[in-house]
N, CA, C and O of each residue as an XYZ file, in Angstrom:
800
protein
N       0.716     -1.005     -0.076
C      -0.055      0.119      0.070
C       0.949      1.111     -0.078
O       2.077      0.992      0.401
N       0.523      2.174     -0.791
C       1.298      3.583     -0.901
C       0.508      4.733     -0.405
O       1.016      5.847     -0.281
N      -0.662      4.492     -0.136
C      -1.598      5.834      0.308
C      -0.992      6.250      1.461
O      -1.181      7.458      1.606
N      -0.336      5.762      2.358
C       0.014      6.243      3.741
C       1.557      6.935      3.657
O       2.084      7.564      4.574
N       2.180      6.648      2.261
C       3.630      6.952      2.229
C       3.612      8.473      1.464
O       2.807      8.713      0.565
N       4.496      9.354      1.888
C       4.677     10.759      1.421
C       5.574     10.654      0.249
O       5.481     11.462     -0.675
N       6.477      9.648      0.248
C       7.326      9.583     -0.928
C       8.094      8.237     -0.761
O       8.076      7.546      0.258
N       8.775      7.965     -1.920
C       9.552      6.721     -1.745
C      11.019      7.131     -2.242
O      11.128      7.596     -3.376
N      12.147      6.975     -1.435
C      13.629      7.278     -1.829
C      14.268      6.126     -2.022
O      14.198      5.150     -1.274
N      15.014      6.225     -3.199
C      16.152      5.157     -3.782
C      17.421      5.683     -3.070
O      17.851      6.821     -3.262
N      17.957      4.843     -2.288
C      19.498      5.203     -1.514
C      20.305      4.452     -2.372
O      20.227      3.224     -2.369
N      21.114      5.089     -3.147
C      22.329      4.377     -3.953
C      23.651      4.679     -3.509
O      23.935      5.507     -2.644
N      24.438      3.967     -4.147
C      26.176      4.459     -3.659
C      26.100      3.751     -2.382
O      25.285      2.916     -1.990
N      27.250      4.325     -1.747
C      27.864      3.965     -0.419
C      26.744      3.924      0.837
O      26.711      3.195      1.828
N      25.726      5.135      0.344
C      24.540      5.429      1.604
C      23.752      4.145      1.379
O      22.985      3.867      2.301
N      23.777      3.326      0.376
C      22.677      2.150      0.280
C      23.244      0.916      1.322
O      22.490      0.010      1.677
N      24.608      0.996      1.745
C      24.912      0.058      2.364
C      24.840      0.343      3.819
O      25.410     -0.441      4.578
N      24.254      1.295      4.268
C      24.002      1.785      5.719
C      23.317      0.670      6.422
O      23.652      0.381      7.571
N      22.326     -0.008      5.764
C      21.591     -1.027      6.642
C      22.026     -2.430      6.259
O      21.408     -3.411      6.671
N      23.177     -2.535      5.408
C      23.559     -3.848      5.306
C      23.893     -4.078      3.647
O      23.865     -3.089      2.914
N      24.139     -5.127      3.209
C      24.225     -5.293      1.751
C      22.906     -5.437      1.175
O      22.180     -6.203      1.809
N      22.302     -4.807     -0.050
C      21.045     -4.781     -0.365
C      21.266     -5.082     -1.956
O      22.294     -5.585     -2.410
N      20.025     -4.655     -2.795
C      20.190     -4.603     -4.169
C      21.010     -3.736     -4.850
O      21.253     -2.608     -4.420
N      21.541     -4.254     -6.076
C      22.299     -3.543     -6.640
C      22.032     -2.072     -6.965
O      22.840     -1.150     -6.854
N      20.688     -2.000     -7.409
C      20.121     -0.624     -7.621
C      19.853      0.388     -6.684
O      19.618      1.555     -6.995
N      19.896     -0.158     -5.272
C      20.102      0.680     -4.268
C      19.071      0.150     -3.219
O      18.501     -0.906     -3.495
N      18.787      0.756     -2.087
C      17.650      0.309     -1.074
C      16.586      1.422     -1.153
O      16.813      2.584     -1.488
N      15.424      0.918     -0.806
C      14.175      1.715     -0.852
C      13.946      2.034      0.469
O      14.111      1.250      1.404
N      13.490      3.406      0.578
C      13.133      3.968      1.874
C      11.693      4.322      1.793
O      11.392      5.206      0.990
N      10.892      3.847      2.400
C       9.610      4.431      2.266
C       9.306      5.442      3.510
O       9.522      5.081      4.667
N       8.828      6.637      3.218
C       8.807      7.717      4.142
C       7.287      7.996      4.402
O       6.707      8.623      3.516
N       6.565      7.611      5.506
C       5.337      7.643      5.717
C       4.779      9.022      5.956
O       5.577      9.748      6.549
N       3.597      9.592      5.648
C       2.986     10.704      5.907
C       2.835     11.057      7.245
O       2.584     10.213      8.106
N       2.961     12.149      7.464
C       2.820     12.704      8.920
C       1.916     13.744      9.084
O       1.656     14.459      8.117
N       1.347     13.953     10.273
C       0.214     14.939     10.519
C       0.511     16.282     10.002
O       1.680     16.662     10.060
N      -0.368     17.035      9.516
C      -0.040     18.387      9.015
C      -0.308     19.309     10.027
O      -0.993     18.970     10.991
N       0.197     20.552      9.912
C       0.238     21.662     10.627
C      -1.353     22.506     10.389
O      -1.796     23.251     11.263
N      -1.962     22.292      9.310
C      -3.239     22.721      9.181
C      -4.199     21.666      8.903
O      -3.779     20.536      8.656
N      -5.413     21.910      8.918
C      -6.484     20.806      8.773
C      -6.312     20.696      7.252
O      -6.119     21.623      6.465
N      -6.430     19.226      6.958
C      -6.164     18.886      5.616
C      -7.311     17.352      5.296
O      -7.214     16.265      5.865
N      -8.289     17.729      4.271
C      -9.104     16.680      4.000
C      -8.916     16.625      2.510
O      -8.989     17.668      1.861
N      -8.663     15.393      1.890
C      -8.749     15.200      0.631
C      -9.461     13.689      0.147
O      -9.062     12.611      0.587
N     -10.330     13.802     -0.617
C     -10.991     12.529     -1.034
C     -10.807     12.341     -2.616
O     -11.129     13.205     -3.431
N     -10.212     11.020     -2.963
C      -9.853     10.603     -4.529
C     -10.589      9.423     -4.824
O     -10.629      8.505     -4.004
N     -11.205      9.359     -5.972
C     -11.872      8.258     -6.612
C     -11.441      8.138     -7.898
O     -11.053      9.076     -8.595
N     -11.512      6.882     -8.251
C     -11.167      6.685     -9.898
C     -11.228      4.931    -10.024
O     -11.528      4.084     -9.182
N     -10.829      4.815    -11.383
C     -10.709      3.342    -11.873
C      -9.397      3.114    -12.026
O      -8.632      3.972    -12.467
N      -8.966      1.722    -11.607
C      -7.530      1.154    -11.894
C      -7.696      0.391    -13.301
O      -6.701     -0.230    -13.675
N      -8.383      0.375    -13.798
C      -8.781     -0.386    -15.146
C     -10.140     -1.483    -15.034
O     -10.471     -2.063    -14.000
N     -10.662     -1.573    -16.055
C     -11.870     -2.709    -15.876
C     -12.867     -1.839    -15.166
O     -13.014     -0.643    -15.419
N     -13.520     -2.485    -14.295
C     -14.558     -1.868    -13.431
C     -14.048     -1.844    -12.097
O     -14.798     -1.687    -11.134
N     -12.699     -2.005    -11.975
C     -12.027     -1.871    -10.554
C     -11.862     -0.545    -10.177
O     -10.999      0.227    -10.596
N     -12.993     -0.256     -9.125
C     -13.002      1.005     -8.624
C     -12.294      1.391     -7.425
O     -11.966      0.363     -6.833
N     -11.894      2.487     -6.776
C     -11.265      2.929     -5.546
C     -11.588      4.260     -5.059
O     -11.698      5.208     -5.837
N     -11.766      4.384     -3.635
C     -11.825      5.698     -3.299
C     -10.751      5.650     -1.981
O     -10.512      4.669     -1.276
N     -10.299      6.732     -1.893
C      -9.226      7.202     -1.072
C      -9.382      8.508     -0.352
O      -9.520      9.595     -0.912
N      -9.344      8.283      1.053
C      -9.485      9.564      2.006
C      -8.223      9.833      2.721
O      -7.663      8.926      3.339
N      -7.791     10.915      2.677
C      -6.494     11.352      3.232
C      -6.857     12.630      4.197
O      -7.220     13.707      3.723
N      -6.726     12.405      5.509
C      -7.126     13.500      6.406
C      -6.130     13.761      7.447
O      -5.553     12.809      7.972
N      -5.851     15.097      7.830
C      -5.054     15.119      8.904
C      -5.076     16.711      9.416
O      -5.751     17.532      8.796
N      -4.440     17.020     10.370
C      -4.326     17.945     11.073
C      -4.038     18.179     12.637
O      -3.750     17.147     13.243
N      -4.069     19.404     13.416
C      -4.005     19.263     14.642
C      -5.118     19.046     15.704
O      -6.236     19.552     15.611
N      -4.741     18.310     16.641
C      -5.770     17.720     17.592
C      -6.160     18.726     18.544
O      -7.341     19.006     18.746
N      -5.008     19.382     19.247
C      -4.992     20.336     20.203
C      -4.939     21.895     19.641
O      -4.409     22.142     18.557
N      -5.473     22.821     20.386
C      -5.390     24.297     19.760
C      -3.969     24.671     19.865
O      -3.486     25.440     19.034
N      -3.301     24.209     20.778
C      -1.693     24.706     20.508
C      -0.811     23.983     19.389
O       0.317     24.399     19.126
N      -1.310     23.015     18.820
C      -0.863     22.337     17.927
C       0.542     21.426     18.123
O       1.431     21.149     17.318
N       0.370     21.111     19.420
C       1.579     20.130     19.791
C       1.185     18.537     19.549
O       2.015     17.635     19.662
N      -0.156     18.336     19.213
C      -0.593     16.841     19.073
C      -1.380     17.007     17.682
O      -2.231     17.864     17.444
N      -0.926     16.031     16.835
C      -1.501     15.990     15.371
C      -1.696     14.719     14.736
O      -1.044     13.825     15.276
N      -2.423     14.345     13.711
C      -2.858     13.380     13.275
C      -3.094     13.138     11.771
O      -3.409     14.120     11.099
N      -2.979     11.965     11.185
C      -2.933     11.609     10.021
C      -3.575     10.378      9.489
O      -3.081      9.261      9.644
N      -4.606     10.589      8.906
C      -5.398      9.144      8.680
C      -5.798      8.968      7.199
O      -6.348      9.872      6.569
N      -5.501      7.779      6.681
C      -5.552      7.254      5.340
C      -6.642      6.088      5.134
O      -6.480      5.018      5.721
N      -7.712      6.291      4.330
C      -8.677      5.075      4.396
C      -8.803      4.817      2.917
O      -8.763      5.799      2.176
N      -8.958      3.552      2.367
C      -8.751      3.256      0.968
C      -9.929      1.919      0.869
O      -9.844      0.911      1.570
N     -10.819      2.120      0.033
C     -11.635      0.872     -0.204
C     -11.498      0.746     -1.770
O     -11.653      1.662     -2.578
N     -11.153     -0.667     -2.064
C     -11.457     -0.967     -3.621
C     -11.941     -2.159     -4.118
O     -11.736     -3.147     -3.413
N     -12.566     -2.321     -5.213
C     -13.265     -3.736     -5.568
C     -13.703     -3.420     -7.005
O     -13.892     -2.298     -7.474
N     -13.835     -4.631     -7.634
C     -14.190     -4.826     -9.148
C     -13.372     -5.767     -9.892
O     -12.384     -6.356     -9.453
N     -13.831     -5.849    -10.972
C     -12.926     -6.520    -12.040
C     -12.042     -5.647    -12.676
O     -12.263     -4.491    -13.036
N     -10.722     -6.497    -12.813
C      -9.648     -5.566    -13.535
C      -9.704     -5.812    -15.237
O     -10.632     -6.501    -15.657
N      -8.952     -5.385    -15.978
C      -8.863     -5.274    -17.251
C      -8.662     -6.757    -17.723
O      -8.967     -7.112    -18.861
N      -8.187     -7.511    -16.882
C      -7.819     -9.002    -17.171
C      -8.886     -9.883    -16.919
O      -9.484     -9.861    -15.844
N      -9.209    -10.769    -17.961
C     -10.216    -11.865    -18.157
C     -10.061    -12.585    -16.528
O      -9.041    -12.842    -15.888
N     -11.443    -12.768    -16.196
C     -11.564    -13.667    -14.839
C     -10.763    -13.305    -13.691
O     -10.355    -14.216    -12.970
N     -10.429    -11.882    -13.367
C      -9.671    -11.514    -12.342
C     -10.278    -10.183    -11.800
O     -10.619     -9.249    -12.526
N     -10.383    -10.208    -10.299
C     -10.934     -9.109     -9.708
C     -10.146     -8.884     -8.616
O      -9.566     -9.851     -8.122
N      -9.981     -7.551     -8.034
C      -9.235     -7.345     -6.607
C     -10.184     -6.631     -5.668
O     -10.900     -5.753     -6.148
N     -10.262     -6.909     -4.416
C     -10.925     -6.269     -3.352
C      -9.884     -5.785     -2.192
O      -9.145     -6.598     -1.636
N      -9.885     -4.718     -1.946
C      -8.843     -4.369     -0.889
C      -9.490     -3.297      0.127
O     -10.205     -2.348     -0.194
N      -9.132     -3.615      1.260
C      -9.560     -2.445      2.348
C      -8.203     -2.051      3.033
O      -7.417     -2.942      3.356
N      -7.932     -0.793      3.246
C      -6.721     -0.359      4.035
C      -7.160      1.190      4.828
O      -7.826      2.138      4.413
N      -6.487      0.957      6.085
C      -6.373      2.254      6.909
C      -5.436      2.241      7.610
O      -5.136      1.209      8.212
N      -4.625      3.522      7.743
C      -3.603      3.853      8.583
C      -3.797      5.038      9.436
O      -4.651      5.851      9.080
N      -3.179      5.231     10.425
C      -3.230      6.065     11.270
C      -1.719      6.663     11.846
O      -0.807      5.873     12.089
N      -1.555      8.174     12.038
C      -0.173      8.503     12.389
C      -0.644      9.633     13.169
O      -1.533     10.433     12.877
N       0.217      9.571     14.394
C      -0.064     10.549     15.540
C       1.580     11.041     16.012
O       2.514     10.334     16.390
N       1.502     12.537     15.820
C       2.815     12.992     16.271
C       2.250     13.850     17.744
O       1.168     14.402     17.941
N       3.275     13.725     18.517
C       3.057     14.566     19.762
C       4.581     15.084     20.070
O       5.557     14.354     20.240
N       4.552     16.550     20.103
C       5.706     17.413     20.425
C       5.825     17.504     21.790
O       5.260     18.460     22.320
N       6.485     16.662     22.544
C       6.868     16.834     23.923
C       7.464     18.066     24.295
O       6.998     18.710     25.235
N       8.363     18.425     23.705
C       9.055     19.737     23.798
C       9.220     20.248     22.477
O       8.849     19.648     21.468
N       9.856     21.513     22.493
C      10.147     22.314     20.936
C      11.130     21.266     20.420
O      10.977     21.111     19.208
N      12.128     20.466     20.957
C      13.148     19.669     20.203
C      12.793     18.320     20.367
O      13.672     17.508     20.080
N      11.652     17.864     20.782
C      11.647     16.342     20.947
C      10.126     15.933     20.702
O       9.120     16.367     21.262
N      10.257     14.936     19.667
C       8.802     14.635     19.200
C       8.614     13.194     19.213
O       9.627     12.574     18.889
N       7.474     12.408     19.532
C       7.232     11.239     19.713
C       6.218     10.735     18.530
O       5.168     11.371     18.440
N       6.378      9.901     17.822
C       5.610      9.461     16.413
C       5.239      8.180     16.682
O       5.993      7.306     17.111
N       4.039      8.058     16.424
C       3.432      6.719     16.397
C       2.382      6.609     15.071
O       1.610      7.459     14.628
N       2.652      5.250     14.618
C       1.946      4.715     13.296
C       1.547      3.711     13.064
O       2.404      2.846     13.244
N       0.328      3.223     12.627
C      -0.060      1.856     12.413
C      -0.887      1.585     11.299
O      -1.558      2.549     10.931
N      -1.026      0.493     10.636
C      -1.842      0.247      9.495
C      -2.440     -1.067      9.542
O      -1.936     -1.884     10.314
N      -3.586     -1.451      8.732
C      -4.229     -2.607      8.770
C      -4.465     -2.707      6.986
O      -4.907     -1.796      6.285
N      -4.036     -4.071      6.520
C      -4.566     -4.194      5.117
C      -5.081     -5.516      4.877
O      -4.599     -6.544      5.354
N      -6.107     -5.445      4.095
C      -6.908     -6.620      3.846
C      -6.962     -6.641      2.087
O      -7.531     -5.759      1.443
N      -6.295     -7.758      1.497
C      -6.322     -7.757      0.159
C      -6.634     -9.048     -0.496
O      -6.144    -10.084     -0.047
N      -7.393     -9.056     -1.498
C      -7.865    -10.273     -2.069
C      -7.950    -10.276     -3.495
O      -8.756     -9.510     -4.023
N      -7.142    -11.122     -4.289
C      -7.206    -11.020     -5.660
C      -7.902    -12.570     -6.186
O      -7.521    -13.662     -5.765
N      -8.822    -12.390     -7.034
C      -9.413    -13.723     -7.578
C      -8.845    -13.937     -9.033
O      -9.149    -13.044     -9.824
N      -8.196    -14.802     -9.443
C      -7.811    -14.742    -10.666
C      -6.241    -14.579    -10.624
O      -5.759    -13.749    -11.395
N      -5.479    -15.224     -9.875
C      -4.027    -14.805     -9.720
C      -3.311    -15.187    -10.871
O      -3.543    -16.307    -11.327
N      -2.342    -14.337    -11.520
C      -1.559    -14.710    -12.570
C      -0.663    -15.777    -12.523
O       0.058    -15.916    -11.535
N      -0.614    -16.590    -13.519
C       0.273    -17.945    -13.168
C       1.644    -17.620    -13.239
O       2.074    -16.591    -13.762
N       2.311    -18.478    -12.724
C       3.835    -18.620    -12.734
C       4.157    -19.265    -14.169
O       3.399    -20.129    -14.610
N       5.375    -18.811    -14.955
C       5.590    -19.017    -16.245
C       7.069    -19.812    -15.971
O       7.944    -19.423    -15.197
N       7.105    -21.007    -16.801
C       8.489    -21.557    -16.833
C       8.472    -22.460    -18.435
O       7.490    -22.603    -19.164
N       9.758    -22.936    -18.651
C       9.985    -23.771    -19.710
C      10.812    -24.785    -19.467
O      11.656    -24.770    -18.571
N      10.576    -25.903    -20.405
C      11.390    -26.966    -20.221
C      12.689    -26.779    -20.734
O      12.887    -25.631    -21.129
N      13.798    -27.699    -20.867
C      15.131    -27.468    -20.795
C      15.214    -27.263    -22.348
O      14.801    -28.108    -23.142
N      15.846    -25.934    -22.758
C      16.328    -25.817    -23.901
C      15.088    -25.088    -24.805
O      15.172    -25.058    -26.033
N      14.169    -24.626    -24.234
C      13.004    -23.968    -24.956
C      12.962    -22.548    -24.633
O      12.938    -22.232    -23.443
N      12.949    -21.588    -25.600
C      12.963    -20.119    -25.302
C      11.360    -19.834    -25.215
O      10.372    -20.438    -25.633
N      11.535    -18.797    -24.579
C      10.048    -18.034    -24.587
C       9.620    -17.427    -25.814
O      10.350    -16.644    -26.422
N       8.294    -17.798    -26.271
C       7.874    -17.154    -27.521
C       7.442    -15.511    -26.978
O       7.666    -15.062    -25.855
N       6.806    -14.833    -28.058
C       6.652    -13.279    -27.769
C       5.597    -13.121    -26.633
O       4.753    -13.965    -26.330
N       5.794    -11.819    -26.015
C       5.161    -11.503    -24.803
C       3.571    -12.005    -25.111
O       3.042    -12.006    -26.223
N       3.053    -12.358    -24.057
C       1.359    -12.741    -24.352
C       0.650    -11.542    -24.159
O       1.129    -10.604    -23.521
N      -0.516    -11.519    -24.699
C      -1.464    -10.312    -24.633
C      -1.778     -9.998    -23.134
O      -2.180    -10.930    -22.437
N      -1.629     -8.799    -22.603
C      -1.911     -8.579    -21.301
C      -3.250     -8.774    -20.817
O      -3.533     -9.309    -19.745
N      -4.080     -8.301    -21.682
C      -5.604     -8.385    -21.553
C      -6.255    -10.023    -21.084
O      -7.160    -10.185    -20.265
N      -5.539    -11.119    -21.827
C      -5.843    -12.216    -21.481
C      -5.236    -12.963    -20.339
O      -4.047    -12.843    -20.044
N      -6.077    -13.740    -19.699
C      -5.728    -14.570    -18.549
C      -5.216    -16.039    -18.820
O      -5.915    -16.934    -19.295
N      -3.987    -16.144    -18.475
C      -3.576    -17.458    -18.805
C      -3.403    -18.390    -17.585
O      -2.573    -19.299    -17.617
N      -4.265    -18.140    -16.403
C      -4.251    -19.212    -15.281
C      -5.587    -19.723    -15.333
O      -6.185    -19.897    -16.396
N      -6.169    -20.021    -13.956
C      -7.216    -20.651    -13.607
C      -8.076    -19.757    -12.776
O      -7.520    -19.099    -11.896
N      -9.465    -19.645    -12.962
C     -10.417    -18.838    -12.191
C     -10.380    -19.026    -10.827
O     -10.599    -18.078    -10.072
N     -10.079    -20.365    -10.329
C     -10.177    -20.821     -9.082
C      -8.987    -20.335     -8.288
O      -8.896    -20.697     -7.115
N      -7.956    -19.454     -8.881
C      -6.863    -19.196     -8.086
C      -7.234    -17.880     -7.484
O      -8.108    -17.108     -7.879
N      -6.279    -17.725     -6.280
C      -6.719    -16.528     -5.489
C      -5.362    -16.034     -4.562
O      -4.627    -16.927     -4.140
N      -5.093    -14.846     -4.302
C      -4.267    -14.536     -3.299
C      -4.876    -13.515     -2.364
O      -5.363    -12.426     -2.672
N      -4.749    -14.124     -1.027
C      -5.154    -13.337      0.133
C      -4.233    -12.912      0.965
O      -3.394    -13.724      1.355
N      -4.193    -11.668      1.378
C      -3.011    -10.755      2.048
C      -3.584    -10.186      3.095
O      -4.568     -9.491      2.842
N      -3.159    -10.308      4.505
C      -3.574     -9.639      5.610
C      -2.274     -9.181      6.178
O      -1.356     -9.965      6.421
N      -2.199     -7.622      6.429
C      -1.062     -7.156      6.905
C      -1.493     -6.205      8.366
O      -2.505     -5.518      8.500
N      -0.516     -6.390      9.252
C      -0.601     -5.318     10.485
C       0.548     -4.640     10.725
O       1.595     -5.281     10.636
N       0.599     -3.332     11.047
C       1.979     -2.616     11.238
C       1.767     -1.719     12.213
O       0.757     -1.023     12.111
N       2.620     -1.538     13.316
C       2.747     -0.835     14.251
C       4.010     -0.363     14.575
O       4.948     -1.136     14.771
N       4.123      0.977     14.656
C       5.683      1.495     15.002
C       5.708      2.697     15.662
O       4.697      3.393     15.569
N       6.589      3.077     16.274
C       7.048      4.334     17.261
C       8.355      4.780     17.178
O       9.296      3.987     17.172
N       8.523      6.204     17.101
C       9.712      6.682     16.957
C       9.880      8.102     17.909
O       8.961      8.838     18.270
N      11.215      8.240     18.175
C      11.548      9.477     19.037
C      12.233     10.015     18.140
O      12.852      9.341     17.317
N      12.237     11.637     18.155
C      13.292     12.507     17.337
C      13.464     13.579     18.447
O      12.656     14.273     19.065
N      14.953     13.446     18.475
C      15.399     14.493     19.380
C      16.405     15.644     18.708
O      17.525     15.295     18.335
N      16.057     16.739     18.596
C      17.041     17.533     18.120
C      17.818     18.437     18.950
O      17.502     19.551     19.366
N      19.106     17.636     19.156
C      19.875     18.185     20.497
C      20.293     19.614     20.185
O      20.005     20.477     21.014
N      20.891     19.926     19.163
C      21.222     21.294     18.740
C      21.044     21.377     17.302
O      20.334     20.588     16.678
N      21.700     22.352     16.770
C      21.694     22.526     15.144
C      22.470     21.377     14.529
O      21.953     20.920     13.510
N      23.536     20.844     14.908
C      24.350     19.944     14.405
C      23.993     18.513     14.766
O      24.170     17.663     13.893
N      23.558     18.178     15.835
C      23.294     16.873     16.363
C      21.815     16.515     16.457
O      21.088     17.297     17.070
N      21.360     15.557     15.983
C      19.966     15.001     16.188
C      20.010     13.341     16.576
O      20.909     12.571     16.238
N      19.073     13.073     17.196
C      18.926     11.541     17.874
C      17.634     10.910     17.402
O      16.578     11.460     17.716
N      17.624     10.055     16.841
C      16.723      9.145     16.524
C      16.554      7.772     17.021
O      17.539      7.040     17.112
N      15.365      7.361     17.353
C      15.212      5.732     17.956
C      13.925      5.273     17.239
O      13.227      6.116     16.674
N      13.634      4.157     17.242
C      12.453      3.680     16.791
C      12.349      2.033     16.811
O      13.300      1.258     16.711
N      11.072      1.721     16.952
C      10.809      0.328     17.062
C       9.582      0.131     16.125
O       8.747      1.033     16.189
N       9.302     -1.006     15.172
C       8.409     -1.202     14.324
C       8.309     -2.803     14.546
O       9.203     -3.592     14.851
N       6.774     -3.058     14.268
C       6.551     -4.672     13.902
C       5.549     -4.808     12.888
O       4.590     -4.048     12.756
N       5.799     -5.778     12.196
C       4.822     -5.980     10.902
C       4.668     -7.305     10.799
O       5.649     -8.038     10.682
N       3.302     -7.815     10.833
C       2.924     -9.164     10.582
C       2.095     -9.274      9.295
O       1.135     -8.555      9.019
N       2.719    -10.518      8.356
C       2.032    -10.380      7.114
C       1.518    -11.908      7.142
O       2.237    -12.794      7.605
N       0.218    -12.174      6.616
C      -0.164    -13.374      6.559
C      -0.735    -13.691      5.080
O      -1.719    -13.068      4.682
N      -0.161    -14.585      4.336
C      -0.638    -14.742      2.906
C      -1.213    -16.073      2.497
O      -0.529    -17.088      2.631
N      -2.394    -16.120      2.021
C      -2.897    -17.581      1.409
C      -3.016    -17.579     -0.017
O      -3.896    -16.914     -0.564
N      -2.160    -18.305     -0.689
C      -1.913    -18.234     -2.079
C      -2.330    -19.738     -2.767
O      -1.968    -20.843     -2.362
N      -3.104    -19.469     -3.802
C      -3.445    -20.479     -4.629
C      -3.253    -20.275     -6.092
O      -4.090    -19.690     -6.780
N      -2.099    -20.782     -6.575
C      -1.636    -20.698     -7.887
C      -1.637    -21.848     -8.787
O      -2.002    -22.965     -8.421
N      -1.177    -21.539    -10.113
C      -0.842    -22.664    -10.966
C       0.373    -22.301    -12.001
O       0.575    -21.220    -12.554
N       1.045    -23.387    -12.096
C       2.328    -22.920    -13.049
C       2.060    -23.376    -14.533
O       1.571    -24.457    -14.859
N       2.477    -22.334    -15.399
C       2.244    -23.023    -16.735
C       3.690    -23.274    -17.316
O       4.535    -22.383    -17.237
N       3.941    -24.366    -17.840
C       5.185    -24.615    -18.386
C       5.231    -24.932    -19.860
O       4.586    -25.872    -20.324
N       5.969    -24.175    -20.570
C       6.214    -24.301    -21.938
C       6.914    -25.628    -22.384
O       7.999    -25.941    -21.893
N       6.280    -26.413    -23.328
C       7.167    -27.612    -23.534
C       6.864    -27.665    -25.271
O       5.856    -27.262    -25.851
N       8.112    -28.311    -25.874
C       8.183    -28.252    -27.155
C       7.125    -29.283    -27.860
O       6.955    -30.395    -27.360
N       6.368    -28.851    -29.119
C       5.518    -29.676    -29.764
C       5.939    -30.074    -31.106
O       7.057    -29.696    -31.455
N       5.241    -30.772    -31.923
C       5.802    -31.055    -33.199
C       5.827    -29.870    -34.195
O       5.049    -28.918    -34.243
N       7.006    -30.171    -35.060
C       7.128    -28.989    -35.946
C       7.402    -27.590    -35.525
O       7.054    -26.613    -36.188
N       8.119    -27.529    -34.256
C       8.587    -26.075    -33.799
C       7.658    -25.680    -32.930
O       7.989    -24.631    -32.378
N       6.439    -26.176    -32.526
C       5.292    -25.596    -31.959
C       5.459    -25.544    -30.473
O       6.494    -26.073    -30.069
N       4.623    -24.994    -29.520
C       4.992    -25.098    -28.178
C       3.640    -25.911    -27.478
O       3.631    -26.171    -26.275
């Protein structure tokens, strides 16, 4: 889910090794949306293709008059058939972020999210038998799997962080996060094998 993300950073070069050896292309850093200083309300609706519609609400602002306590809430509902034959996606997502300025230089951040995602008609895995090359790319609108396949994903995320700006040159950060993912996957494999006269 990206609706609760402010931006996605790609950290490349030596900085990409700060959290250990990673992908050659760099490490991804997901920056979560934080509470806004002013009241913020935004609702977006649209289609992801086919009849798969979504609505996304993004709300934020201060809780107290002094502006020391703020919130940011994102809510998403999605349902309907995709452009691919025999495929549909249903998704519910909610996230909440709270900031508490304990002092002018010390801030406590808490955030959490819940995801419930289901795809009917999961795309199949493709393989080839020994010595067989892949043919041309298949038509993306066609479904090459089985309609009884599905993907069910449930995720729970909870995190807390403390930011302390000691002075203009030094800042201290500490955080703890837990994430639980539960995936139920029913898929099929398609294997290309040689047929007569050079067919597949």
